[in-house]
Each structure stands twice: as structure tokens, then as C-alpha cells.
Coordinates of N, CA, C and O in Angstrom, one line a residue:
X1 N 0.8 -1.2 0.0 CA 0.0 0.0 0.0 C 0.9 1.2 0.0 O 0.6 2.2 -0.7
X2 N 1.9 1.2 0.8 CA 2.8 2.4 0.9 C 3.5 2.6 -0.5 O 3.6 3.8 -1.0
X3 N 4.0 1.5 -1.1 CA 4.7 1.7 -2.4 C 3.7 2.2 -3.5 O 4.0 3.0 -4.4
X4 N 2.4 1.7 -3.4 CA 1.4 2.2 -4.3 C 1.1 3.7 -4.2 O 1.0 4.4 -5.1
X5 N 1.0 4.1 -2.9 CA 0.8 5.5 -2.6 C 2.0 6.3 -3.0 O 1.8 7.4 -3.6
X6 N 3.2 5.9 -2.9 CA 4.4 6.6 -3.3 C 4.5 6.7 -4.8 O 4.8 7.7 -5.4
X7 N 4.1 5.6 -5.5 CA 4.0 5.6 -6.9 C 3.0 6.6 -7.4 O 3.3 7.3 -8.4
X8 N 1.9 6.7 -6.8 CA 0.8 7.7 -7.2 C 1.4 9.1 -7.0 O 1.2 9.9 -7.9
X9 N 2.1 9.4 -5.9 CA 2.6 10.7 -5.7 C 3.7 11.0 -6.8 O 3.8 12.2 -7.2
X10 N 4.5 10.0 -7.1 CA 5.5 10.2 -8.1 C 5.0 10.5 -9.5 O 5.4 11.5 -10.2
X11 N 3.9 9.8 -9.9 CA 3.3 10.0 -11.2 C 2.6 11.4 -11.2 O 2.7 12.1 -12.1
X12 N 2.0 11.7 -10.1 CA 1.3 13.0 -9.9 C 2.3 14.1 -10.0 O 2.0 15.2 -10.6
X13 N 3.4 14.0 -9.4 CA 4.4 15.0 -9.4 C 4.9 15.3 -10.8 O 5.1 16.4 -11.2
X14 N 5.1 14.2 -11.6 CA 5.5 14.3 -13.0 C 4.5 15.1 -13.8 O 4.8 16.0 -14.5
X15 N 3.2 14.7 -13.7 CA 2.1 15.4 -14.4 C 2.1 16.8 -14.1 O 2.0 17.7 -14.9
X16 N 2.2 17.2 -12.8 CA 2.2 18.6 -12.3 C 3.3 19.4 -12.9 O 3.1 20.5 -13.4
X17 N 4.5 18.8 -12.8 CA 5.7 19.5 -13.4 C 5.6 19.8 -14.9 O 5.8 20.9 -15.3
X18 N 5.2 18.8 -15.6 CA 5.0 18.9 -17.1 C 4.0 19.9 -17.4 O 4.2 20.8 -18.3
X19 N 2.8 19.9 -16.7 CA 1.7 20.8 -17.0 C 2.0 22.2 -16.5 O 1.2 23.2 -16.9
X20 N 3.0 22.4 -15.7 CA 3.4 23.8 -15.3 C 4.4 24.4 -16.2 O 4.6 25.6 -16.0
X21 N 5.0 23.7 -17.1 CA 6.0 24.2 -18.0 C 5.6 25.4 -18.8 O 6.3 26.4 -18.9
X22 N 4.4 25.5 -19.3 CA 3.9 26.7 -20.0 C 3.7 27.9 -19.1 O 3.4 29.0 -19.6
X23 N 3.8 27.7 -17.8 CA 3.6 28.8 -16.8 C 2.2 29.2 -16.7 O 1.6 29.2 -15.6
X24 N 1.5 29.6 -17.8 CA 0.2 30.1 -17.7 C -0.8 28.9 -17.3 O -1.9 29.2 -16.8
X25 N -0.4 27.7 -17.5 CA -1.2 26.6 -17.1 C -0.9 26.1 -15.7 O -1.5 25.1 -15.3
X26 N -0.1 26.7 -15.0 CA 0.3 26.3 -13.6 C -0.9 26.3 -12.7 O -1.0 25.4 -11.8
X27 N -1.8 27.2 -12.8 CA -3.0 27.3 -12.0 C -3.9 26.0 -12.1 O -4.3 25.4 -11.2
X28 N -4.2 25.7 -13.4 CA -5.0 24.5 -13.7 C -4.3 23.2 -13.2 O -4.9 22.3 -12.7
X29 N -3.0 23.2 -13.4 CA -2.2 22.1 -13.0 C -2.2 21.9 -11.5 O -2.3 20.8 -11.0
X30 N -2.1 23.0 -10.7 CA -2.2 22.9 -9.3 C -3.5 22.5 -8.8 O -3.6 21.8 -7.8
X31 N -4.6 23.0 -9.4 CA -5.9 22.6 -9.0 C -6.1 21.1 -9.2 O -6.6 20.4 -8.4
X32 N -5.6 20.6 -10.4 CA -5.7 19.1 -10.6 C -4.9 18.3 -9.6 O -5.3 17.3 -9.2
X33 N -3.7 18.9 -9.3 CA -2.8 18.2 -8.3 C -3.6 18.1 -7.0 O -3.6 17.0 -6.4
X34 N -4.3 19.1 -6.5 CA -5.0 19.1 -5.3 C -6.2 18.2 -5.3 O -6.6 17.6 -4.3
X35 N -6.8 18.1 -6.5 CA -8.0 17.2 -6.6 C -7.6 15.7 -6.3 O -8.2 15.0 -5.6
X36 N -6.4 15.4 -6.9 CA -5.9 14.0 -6.7 C -5.4 13.8 -5.2 O -5.7 12.8 -4.6
X37 N -4.7 14.8 -4.7 CA -4.1 14.6 -3.3 C -5.3 14.6 -2.3 O -5.2 14.0 -1.3
X38 N -6.3 15.4 -2.5 CA -7.5 15.4 -1.7 C -8.1 14.0 -1.7 O -8.6 13.5 -0.6
X39 N -8.2 13.4 -2.9 CA -8.7 12.0 -3.0 C -7.9 11.1 -2.2 O -8.4 10.2 -1.5
X40 N -6.6 11.2 -2.4 CA -5.6 10.3 -1.7 C -5.7 10.4 -0.2 O -5.7 9.4 0.5
X41 N -5.8 11.7 0.3 CA -5.9 11.9 1.7 C -7.2 11.4 2.3 O -7.3 11.0 3.4
X42 N -8.3 11.4 1.4 CA -9.6 10.9 1.8 C -9.7 9.4 1.5 O -10.8 8.9 1.7
X43 N -8.6 8.8 1.1 CA -8.6 7.4 0.8 C -9.6 7.0 -0.3 O -10.3 5.9 -0.1
X44 N -9.8 7.8 -1.3 CA -10.6 7.5 -2.4 C -9.8 6.8 -3.5 O -8.8 7.3 -3.9
X45 N -10.3 5.7 -4.0 CA -9.5 5.0 -5.0 C -9.7 5.4 -6.4 O -10.3 4.7 -7.2
X46 N -9.3 6.7 -6.7 CA -9.4 7.2 -8.1 C -8.1 7.0 -8.8 O -7.0 7.0 -8.2
X47 N -8.2 6.9 -10.1 CA -7.0 6.8 -11.0 C -6.4 8.2 -11.1 O -7.0 9.2 -11.4
X48 N -5.1 8.2 -10.8 CA -4.3 9.4 -10.8 C -4.4 10.2 -12.2 O -4.8 11.3 -12.2
X49 N -4.0 9.5 -13.2 CA -4.0 10.1 -14.6 C -5.4 10.6 -15.0 O -5.5 11.8 -15.4
X50 N -6.4 9.8 -14.9 CA -7.7 10.1 -15.3 C -8.3 11.3 -14.5 O -8.8 12.3 -15.1
X51 N -8.1 11.3 -13.2 CA -8.6 12.4 -12.3 C -7.8 13.7 -12.6 O -8.4 14.7 -12.7
X52 N -6.5 13.6 -12.7 CA -5.7 14.8 -12.9 C -6.1 15.5 -14.2 O -6.4 16.7 -14.2
X53 N -6.1 14.8 -15.3 CA -6.4 15.5 -16.6 C -7.9 15.9 -16.7 O -8.2 16.8 -17.4
X54 N -8.8 15.1 -16.1 CA -10.2 15.5 -16.1 C -10.4 16.9 -15.3 O -11.1 17.8 -15.8
X55 N -9.7 17.0 -14.2 CA -9.8 18.2 -13.4 C -9.1 19.4 -14.1 O -9.5 20.5 -14.0
X56 N -8.0 19.0 -14.7 CA -7.2 20.0 -15.5 C -8.1 20.7 -16.5 O -8.1 21.9 -16.7
X57 N -8.8 19.9 -17.3 CA -9.7 20.4 -18.3 C -10.9 21.2 -17.7 O -11.2 22.3 -18.2
X58 N -11.6 20.6 -16.8 CA -12.8 21.1 -16.3 C -12.6 22.4 -15.5 O -13.5 23.3 -15.5
X59 N -11.5 22.6 -14.9 CA -11.2 23.8 -14.1 C -10.2 24.7 -14.7 O -9.7 25.6 -14.0
X60 N -9.9 24.5 -15.9 CA -8.8 25.3 -16.6 C -9.1 26.8 -16.6 O -8.2 27.6 -16.2
X61 N -10.3 27.2 -17.0 CA -10.6 28.6 -17.2 C -10.5 29.3 -15.8 O -9.9 30.3 -15.6
X62 N -11.2 28.8 -14.8 CA -11.3 29.4 -13.5 C -9.9 29.4 -12.8 O -9.5 30.4 -12.3
X63 N -9.2 28.3 -12.9 CA -7.9 28.2 -12.3 C -6.9 29.2 -12.9 O -6.1 29.8 -12.3
X64 N -7.0 29.3 -14.3 CA -6.1 30.2 -15.0 C -6.4 31.7 -14.6 O -5.4 32.5 -14.5
X65 N -7.6 32.1 -14.5 CA -8.0 33.4 -14.1 C -7.4 33.7 -12.7 O -6.8 34.8 -12.5
X66 N -7.6 32.8 -11.8 CA -7.0 33.0 -10.4 C -5.5 33.1 -10.4 O -4.9 33.9 -9.8
X67 N -4.9 32.2 -11.2 CA -3.4 32.1 -11.3 C -2.9 33.5 -11.8 O -1.9 34.0 -11.3
X68 N -3.5 34.0 -12.9 CA -3.1 35.3 -13.4 C -3.2 36.4 -12.4 O -2.4 37.3 -12.4
X69 N -4.3 36.4 -11.6 CA -4.5 37.4 -10.6 C -3.4 37.3 -9.5 O -2.9 38.3 -9.1
X70 N -3.0 36.1 -9.2 CA -1.9 35.9 -8.2 C -0.6 36.4 -8.8 O 0.2 37.0 -8.1
X71 N -0.3 36.1 -10.0 CA 0.9 36.6 -10.7 C 0.9 38.1 -10.7 O 2.0 38.7 -10.5
X72 N -0.2 38.7 -11.0 CA -0.3 40.2 -11.1 C 0.0 40.8 -9.7 O 0.7 41.7 -9.6
X73 N -0.7 40.2 -8.7 CA -0.5 40.7 -7.3 C 1.0 40.5 -6.9 O 1.6 41.4 -6.2
X74 N 1.6 39.4 -7.3 CA 3.0 39.1 -6.9 C 3.9 40.1 -7.6 O 4.9 40.6 -7.0
X75 N 3.6 40.5 -8.9 CA 4.4 41.4 -9.6 C 4.3 42.8 -9.0 O 5.3 43.5 -8.9
X76 N 3.1 43.2 -8.6 CA 2.9 44.5 -7.9 C 3.7 44.5 -6.6 O 4.4 45.5 -6.3
X77 N 3.7 43.4 -5.8 CA 4.4 43.4 -4.6 C 5.9 43.5 -4.8 O 6.6 44.1 -4.0
X78 N 6.4 42.8 -5.9 CA 7.9 42.9 -6.2 C 8.3 44.3 -6.5 O 9.3 44.8 -6.1
X79 N 7.4 45.0 -7.3 CA 7.7 46.4 -7.7 C 7.6 47.3 -6.4 O 8.5 48.2 -6.2
X80 N 6.7 47.0 -5.5 CA 6.6 47.8 -4.3 C 7.8 47.6 -3.4 O 8.3 48.6 -2.8
X81 N 8.3 46.4 -3.4 CA 9.5 46.1 -2.5 C 10.7 46.9 -3.0 O 11.4 47.5 -2.2
X82 N 10.9 46.9 -4.3 CA 12.0 47.7 -4.9 C 11.9 49.1 -4.6 O 12.9 49.8 -4.2
X83 N 10.7 49.7 -4.7 CA 10.5 51.1 -4.4 C 10.7 51.4 -2.9 O 11.3 52.4 -2.5
X84 N 10.1 50.5 -2.0 CA 10.2 50.7 -0.6 C 11.7 50.6 -0.1 O 12.1 51.4 0.8
X85 N 12.4 49.7 -0.7 CA 13.8 49.5 -0.3 C 14.7 50.7 -0.5 O 15.7 50.9 0.2
X86 N 14.3 51.6 -1.4 CA 15.1 52.8 -1.7 C 14.7 54.0 -0.8 O 15.2 55.1 -0.9
X87 N 13.6 53.8 0.1 CA 13.2 54.8 1.0 C 14.1 54.8 2.2 O 14.9 53.9 2.5
X88 N 14.0 55.9 3.0 CA 14.8 56.0 4.2 C 13.9 56.5 5.4 O 12.8 57.0 5.1
X89 N 14.3 56.2 6.6 CA 13.6 56.7 7.7 C 12.5 55.8 8.2 O 12.3 54.6 7.7
X90 N 11.6 56.4 9.0 CA 10.5 55.6 9.6 C 9.5 55.2 8.6 O 8.8 54.2 8.7
X91 N 9.4 56.0 7.5 CA 8.4 55.7 6.4 C 8.7 54.3 5.8 O 7.8 53.6 5.5
X92 N 10.0 54.0 5.7 CA 10.4 52.7 5.1 C 9.9 51.6 6.0 O 9.4 50.6 5.5
X93 N 10.1 51.7 7.3 CA 9.7 50.7 8.3 C 8.2 50.5 8.2 O 7.7 49.3 8.2
X94 N 7.4 51.6 8.2 CA 5.9 51.5 8.1 C 5.5 50.8 6.8 O 4.7 49.9 6.8
X95 N 6.1 51.2 5.7 CA 5.8 50.6 4.4 C 6.2 49.1 4.3 O 5.5 48.3 3.7
X96 N 7.3 48.7 5.0 CA 7.7 47.3 5.0 C 6.7 46.5 5.8 O 6.5 45.3 5.4
X97 N 6.2 47.0 6.9 CA 5.2 46.3 7.6 C 3.9 46.1 6.8 O 3.4 44.9 6.8
X98 N 3.5 47.1 6.1 CA 2.4 47.0 5.2 C 2.7 46.0 4.1 O 1.8 45.1 3.7
X99 N 3.9 46.0 3.6 CA 4.3 45.1 2.5 C 4.3 43.6 3.0 O 3.7 42.8 2.3
X100 N 4.8 43.4 4.2 CA 4.8 42.0 4.7 C 3.4 41.5 5.0 O 3.1 40.3 4.7
X101 N 2.5 42.4 5.4 CA 1.1 42.0 5.6 C 0.5 41.6 4.3 O -0.3 40.6 4.2
X102 N 0.8 42.4 3.2 CA 0.2 42.1 1.9 C 0.8 40.8 1.4 O 0.0 40.1 0.7
X103 N 2.0 40.5 1.6 CA 2.6 39.3 1.2 C 1.9 38.1 1.9 O 1.6 37.1 1.2
X104 N 1.7 38.3 3.2 CA 1.0 37.2 3.9 C -0.4 37.0 3.3 O -0.8 35.8 3.2
X105 N -1.1 38.0 3.0 CA -2.5 37.9 2.4 C -2.4 37.1 1.1 O -3.2 36.2 0.9
X106 N -1.5 37.4 0.2 CA -1.3 36.7 -1.1 C -1.0 35.3 -0.8 O -1.5 34.4 -1.5
X107 N 0.0 35.0 0.1 CA 0.4 33.6 0.4 C -0.8 32.8 1.0 O -1.0 31.6 0.7
X108 N -1.6 33.5 1.8 CA -2.7 32.9 2.5 C -3.8 32.5 1.5 O -4.2 31.3 1.5
X109 N -4.1 33.4 0.6 CA -5.1 33.1 -0.5 C -4.6 32.0 -1.4 O -5.3 31.1 -1.8
X110 N -3.3 32.1 -1.7 CA -2.7 31.1 -2.6 C -2.7 29.7 -2.0 O -2.8 28.7 -2.8
X111 N -2.6 29.6 -0.7 CA -2.6 28.3 0.0 C -3.9 27.6 -0.1 O -4.0 26.3 -0.2
X112 N -5.0 28.4 -0.2 CA -6.4 27.8 -0.1 C -7.1 27.8 -1.5 O -7.9 26.9 -1.7
X113 N -6.7 28.7 -2.3 CA -7.6 28.9 -3.5 C -7.7 27.8 -4.5 O -8.8 27.4 -4.9
X114 N -6.6 27.1 -4.8 CA -6.6 26.0 -5.7 C -7.2 24.8 -5.1 O -8.0 24.1 -5.8
X115 N -7.0 24.4 -3.9 CA -7.8 23.3 -3.3 C -9.3 23.6 -3.2 O -10.1 22.7 -3.4
X116 N -9.6 24.9 -3.0 CA -11.0 25.3 -3.0 C -11.7 25.1 -4.4 O -12.8 24.6 -4.5
X117 N -11.0 25.5 -5.4 CA -11.5 25.3 -6.8 C -11.7 23.8 -7.1 O -12.6 23.4 -7.7
X118 N -10.7 23.0 -6.6 CA -10.8 21.5 -6.8 C -11.9 20.9 -6.0 O -12.5 19.9 -6.5
X119 N -12.3 21.4 -4.9 CA -13.3 20.8 -4.0 C -14.7 21.4 -4.1 O -15.6 20.7 -3.7
X120 N -14.8 22.7 -4.5 CA -16.1 23.3 -4.5 C -16.4 23.9 -5.8 O -15.5 24.3 -6.6
X121 N -17.7 24.1 -6.1 CA -18.2 24.8 -7.2 C -18.6 26.2 -6.7 O -19.5 26.3 -5.9
X122 N -17.9 27.3 -7.2 CA -18.2 28.6 -6.8 C -17.7 29.6 -7.8 O -16.9 29.2 -8.7
X123 N -18.0 30.9 -7.6 CA -17.5 31.9 -8.5 C -16.1 32.3 -8.0 O -15.7 32.0 -6.9
X124 N -15.3 32.9 -8.9 CA -13.9 33.3 -8.6 C -14.0 34.3 -7.4 O -13.1 34.2 -6.5
X125 N -14.9 35.2 -7.4 CA -15.0 36.2 -6.3 C -15.2 35.5 -5.0 O -14.5 35.9 -4.0
X126 N -16.2 34.6 -4.9 CA -16.4 33.9 -3.6 C -15.3 33.0 -3.2 O -15.0 32.9 -2.0
X127 N -14.6 32.4 -4.2 CA -13.5 31.5 -3.9 C -12.4 32.3 -3.3 O -11.8 31.9 -2.3
X128 N -12.1 33.5 -3.8 CA -11.0 34.3 -3.3 C -11.4 34.8 -1.9 O -10.5 34.8 -1.0
X129 N -12.6 35.2 -1.7 CA -13.1 35.7 -0.4 C -13.0 34.5 0.6 O -12.5 34.7 1.8
X130 N -13.5 33.4 0.3 CA -13.5 32.2 1.2 C -12.0 31.8 1.5 O -11.7 31.4 2.6
X131 N -11.1 31.9 0.5 CA -9.7 31.5 0.7 C -9.1 32.4 1.8 O -8.4 31.9 2.7
X132 N -9.4 33.7 1.7 CA -8.9 34.6 2.7 C -9.5 34.4 4.1 O -8.8 34.4 5.1
X133 N -10.8 34.2 4.1 CA -11.5 34.0 5.4 C -11.0 32.7 6.1 O -10.8 32.7 7.3
X134 N -10.9 31.7 5.3 CA -10.5 30.4 5.9 C -9.0 30.5 6.4 O -8.7 29.9 7.4
X135 N -8.2 31.2 5.6 CA -6.8 31.4 6.0 C -6.7 32.1 7.3 O -5.8 31.7 8.2
X136 N -7.5 33.1 7.6 CA -7.4 33.8 8.8 C -8.1 33.0 10.0 O -7.5 33.0 11.1
X137 N -9.2 32.3 9.7 CA -9.9 31.6 10.7 C -9.0 30.4 11.2 O -9.1 30.0 12.4
X138 N -8.3 29.7 10.3 CA -7.5 28.6 10.6 C -6.0 28.9 10.5 O -5.2 28.3 9.8
X139 N -5.6 30.0 11.2 CA -4.3 30.6 11.1 C -3.2 29.6 11.4 O -2.2 29.6 10.6
X140 N -3.2 28.8 12.4 CA -2.1 27.8 12.6 C -1.9 26.9 11.5 O -0.7 26.7 11.0
X141 N -3.0 26.3 10.9 CA -2.8 25.5 9.8 C -2.4 26.2 8.5 O -1.6 25.7 7.7
X142 N -2.8 27.5 8.4 CA -2.4 28.3 7.3 C -0.9 28.6 7.3 O -0.3 28.5 6.3
X143 N -0.4 28.8 8.5 CA 1.0 29.1 8.6 C 1.8 27.9 8.2 O 2.8 27.9 7.5
X144 N 1.4 26.7 8.7 CA 2.0 25.4 8.3 C 2.0 25.2 6.8 O 3.1 24.9 6.2
X145 N 0.9 25.5 6.2 CA 0.8 25.3 4.7 C 1.7 26.3 4.0 O 2.3 26.0 3.0
X146 N 1.7 27.6 4.4 CA 2.5 28.6 3.8 C 4.0 28.2 3.9 O 4.7 28.3 2.9
X147 N 4.4 27.8 5.1 CA 5.8 27.3 5.2 C 6.2 26.2 4.3 O 7.2 26.2 3.6
X148 N 5.3 25.2 4.2 CA 5.5 24.1 3.3 C 5.6 24.6 1.8 O 6.4 24.1 1.0
X149 N 4.7 25.5 1.4 CA 4.6 25.9 0.1 C 5.8 26.7 -0.4 O 6.3 26.6 -1.5
X150 N 6.3 27.6 0.5 CA 7.5 28.4 0.2 C 8.8 27.8 0.4 O 9.9 28.3 0.0
X151 N 8.8 26.6 1.1 CA 10.1 25.9 1.5 C 11.0 25.7 0.3 O 12.2 26.0 0.3
X152 N 10.4 25.1 -0.8 CA 11.3 24.8 -2.0 C 11.9 26.1 -2.5 O 13.1 26.1 -2.9
X153 N 11.1 27.2 -2.6 CA 11.6 28.5 -3.1 C 12.7 29.0 -2.2 O 13.8 29.5 -2.7
X154 N 12.5 29.0 -0.9 CA 13.5 29.5 0.1 C 14.8 28.7 0.0 O 15.9 29.2 0.1
X155 N 14.6 27.4 -0.1 CA 15.8 26.5 -0.2 C 16.6 26.8 -1.5 O 17.8 26.8 -1.5
X156 N 15.8 27.1 -2.6 CA 16.5 27.4 -3.9 C 17.2 28.7 -3.8 O 18.4 28.9 -4.3
X157 N 16.7 29.7 -3.1 CA 17.2 31.0 -3.0 C 18.4 31.1 -2.1 O 19.5 31.6 -2.4
X158 N 18.3 30.5 -0.9 CA 19.3 30.6 0.2 C 20.3 29.5 0.2 O 21.4 29.7 0.7
X159 N 19.9 28.3 -0.2 CA 20.8 27.1 -0.2 C 20.7 26.4 -1.6 O 20.2 25.3 -1.6
X160 N 21.1 27.1 -2.6 CA 20.9 26.5 -4.0 C 21.7 25.2 -4.2 O 21.2 24.3 -4.9
X161 N 22.8 25.1 -3.5 CA 23.6 23.8 -3.7 C 22.9 22.6 -3.1 O 22.8 21.5 -3.6
X162 N 22.3 22.9 -1.9 CA 21.5 21.8 -1.3 C 20.2 21.5 -2.1 O 19.9 20.3 -2.2
X163 N 19.6 22.5 -2.7 CA 18.4 22.3 -3.5 C 18.8 21.4 -4.7 O 18.0 20.5 -5.0
X164 N 19.9 21.7 -5.3 CA 20.3 20.9 -6.4 C 20.7 19.5 -6.0 O 20.4 18.5 -6.6
X165 N 21.4 19.4 -4.8 CA 21.8 18.1 -4.3 C 20.7 17.1 -4.0 O 20.8 15.9 -4.3
X166 N 19.6 17.7 -3.6 CA 18.4 16.8 -3.3 C 17.3 17.0 -4.4 O 16.2 16.8 -4.2
X167 N 17.8 17.5 -5.6 CA 16.9 17.8 -6.7 C 16.0 16.6 -7.1 O 14.9 16.8 -7.5
X168 N 16.6 15.4 -6.9 CA 15.8 14.2 -7.4 C 14.5 14.1 -6.6 O 13.5 13.5 -7.0
X169 N 14.5 14.6 -5.3 CA 13.3 14.5 -4.5 C 12.2 15.3 -5.1 O 11.0 14.9 -5.2
X170 N 12.6 16.6 -5.5 CA 11.5 17.4 -6.1 C 11.0 16.8 -7.4 O 9.9 16.9 -7.8
X171 N 11.9 16.2 -8.2 CA 11.5 15.6 -9.5 C 10.7 14.3 -9.3 O 9.8 14.0 -10.1
X172 N 10.9 13.6 -8.2 CA 10.2 12.3 -8.0 C 8.8 12.6 -7.3 O 7.8 12.2 -7.8
X173 N 8.8 13.2 -6.1 CA 7.6 13.4 -5.4 C 7.6 14.5 -4.4 O 6.7 14.6 -3.5
X174 N 8.5 15.5 -4.6 CA 8.6 16.6 -3.6 C 7.4 17.5 -3.6 O 6.8 17.7 -2.5
X175 N 6.9 18.0 -4.7 CA 5.8 18.9 -4.7 C 4.5 18.2 -4.5 O 3.6 18.8 -3.8
X176 N 4.3 17.0 -5.0 CA 3.1 16.3 -4.7 C 3.0 15.9 -3.2 O 1.9 15.9 -2.7
X177 N 4.1 15.7 -2.6 CA 4.1 15.3 -1.1 C 3.7 16.5 -0.3 O 2.9 16.4 0.7
X178 N 4.1 17.7 -0.7 CA 3.7 18.9 0.0 C 2.2 19.1 -0.2 O 1.5 19.4 0.8
X179 N 1.7 18.9 -1.4 CA 0.3 19.1 -1.6 C -0.5 18.0 -0.8 O -1.6 18.3 -0.3
X180 N 0.0 16.8 -0.7 CA -0.7 15.8 0.1 C -0.8 16.2 1.6 O -1.8 16.0 2.2
X181 N 0.3 16.7 2.1 CA 0.3 17.1 3.5 C -0.7 18.2 3.7 O -1.5 18.2 4.7
X182 N -0.7 19.2 2.8 CA -1.7 20.2 2.9 C -3.1 19.7 2.8 O -4.0 20.2 3.4
X183 N -3.3 18.7 1.9 CA -4.6 18.1 1.7 C -5.2 17.5 3.0 O -6.4 17.5 3.3
X184 N -4.3 16.8 3.7 CA -4.7 16.2 5.0 C -5.2 17.2 5.9 O -6.2 17.1 6.6
X185 N -4.5 18.4 6.0 CA -5.0 19.5 6.8 C -6.2 20.1 6.3 O -7.2 20.4 7.1
X186 N -6.3 20.3 5.0 CA -7.5 20.9 4.4 C -8.8 20.1 4.5 O -9.9 20.7 4.6
X187 N -8.7 18.8 4.4 CA -9.9 17.9 4.4 C -10.7 18.2 5.7 O -11.9 18.2 5.7
X188 N -9.9 18.3 6.8 CA -10.6 18.5 8.1 C -11.4 19.8 8.1 O -12.4 20.0 8.8
X189 N -10.9 20.8 7.3 CA -11.6 22.1 7.2 C -12.7 22.0 6.3 O -13.9 22.4 6.5
X190 N -12.5 21.4 5.1 CA -13.5 21.4 4.0 C -14.7 20.6 4.4 O -15.8 20.9 4.0
X191 N -14.5 19.5 5.1 CA -15.6 18.6 5.4 C -16.6 19.3 6.4 O -17.7 18.8 6.6
X192 N -16.2 20.4 7.0 CA -17.1 21.1 7.9 C -17.8 22.3 7.2 O -18.5 23.0 7.8
X193 N -17.6 22.4 5.9 CA -18.1 23.5 5.1 C -19.3 23.0 4.3 O -19.3 21.8 3.9
X194 N -20.3 23.8 4.0 CA -21.4 23.4 3.2 C -21.1 23.4 1.7 O -20.1 23.9 1.2
X195 N -22.0 22.8 0.9 CA -22.0 22.9 -0.6 C -20.7 22.3 -1.1 O -20.1 22.8 -2.0
X196 N -20.4 21.1 -0.6 CA -19.2 20.4 -1.1 C -19.5 19.8 -2.5 O -20.5 19.1 -2.6
X197 N -18.6 20.0 -3.4 CA -18.7 19.3 -4.7 C -17.6 18.4 -4.9 O -16.6 18.6 -5.5
X198 N -17.6 17.2 -4.2 CA -16.5 16.3 -4.2 C -16.6 15.2 -5.2 O -17.7 14.9 -5.7

């Protein structure tokens, strides 16, 4: 059972990486990733390939819109950071606090939004609102998920040699494993919410 589970994660990791290559499709790929990991966490015996590509197609438009909004918000934050860094005095400190809060909001929404798309039928507006509200309401779990989500990026930026050294982990099942851990946490939250489309 363990080897079968590990094989599913490995196959899923490969599908996710390949479907993220065009960049613009990363949102749909992440939604499909979470649909499968939510099934695995819930011990549902669905086929990885069939479920992944079915969800990729059915949620492509909504996931892509959300993904582009996240990319836009991230680009604005990067531009803001460059501008803020060139300031001096107390104004810089105040703006940095506002900047860090804004980064947390984006990371918070990003942690919930694609699993929500995979698990619920709703409008983009409501999904974004619910992602933020759930992130704040379940703050301890949100922090855990954010740390897991940004860990590969932080490792790549601050310890690139180590990132490359253990690169085979990311290629085999690193990203899908993170999504699976997040899904275990998210299932406990989602099952207490109404209007589930599982």
C-alpha cells in the first residue's frame, strides 16, 4: 500500500511539473494536483492520470484566471518592494510592515484557493473571499501550509547547492508530497463546510 501510494505521488508530481512548464497553465495544474491529493488523503480509490487530466480540463478557465491574478499581485508586490527598499527613515519601516502584511495575504489566499477550486463549485470572487477568510480563521494550519509551500523556493534562493543536491526529491515526489500534507490539513476544514462538490 505504501509503495502504491508513493508511486501515485511520483506520477502525480511528474504530471504537475510537465503541465506547469507553459507557466500560464500552472494554476490549472495545481488545481488538478490538489484534486488528486485530496482524494488520496480521503482514501478514495481514483485513478491518478484520469482524475488529474479531467480536473485540469474542467477547471482550466477558473484556475487560470485565479493564477493570473496571483501573478499580477506578486508582480505588484515585487515592484513595491523595490520602491520601498530605496526609501529612508521611519516611512520605510511602516511601508515594510504593510508590505509584509500584503505578502501574507497573497500567500494565505494562494494556499487555499486552488484546493477550494478543486473541491467546491463557486465563483472566482467567492472563492477568493473564502480563501482569505479560511486562511485567517484557521491561522495555525495556514502558517504550516505557507511554510510548506514556500520551502522549495526559500531553499533554492538561500541554499541552492542543497536544493540541487536533493533535486531528485523534487523531481520524484517533492511537490506532490507537499500538496498531500496540505490536503490532509485541508480535508478537516473542508468537510465542515457546506455545498461540497467532491
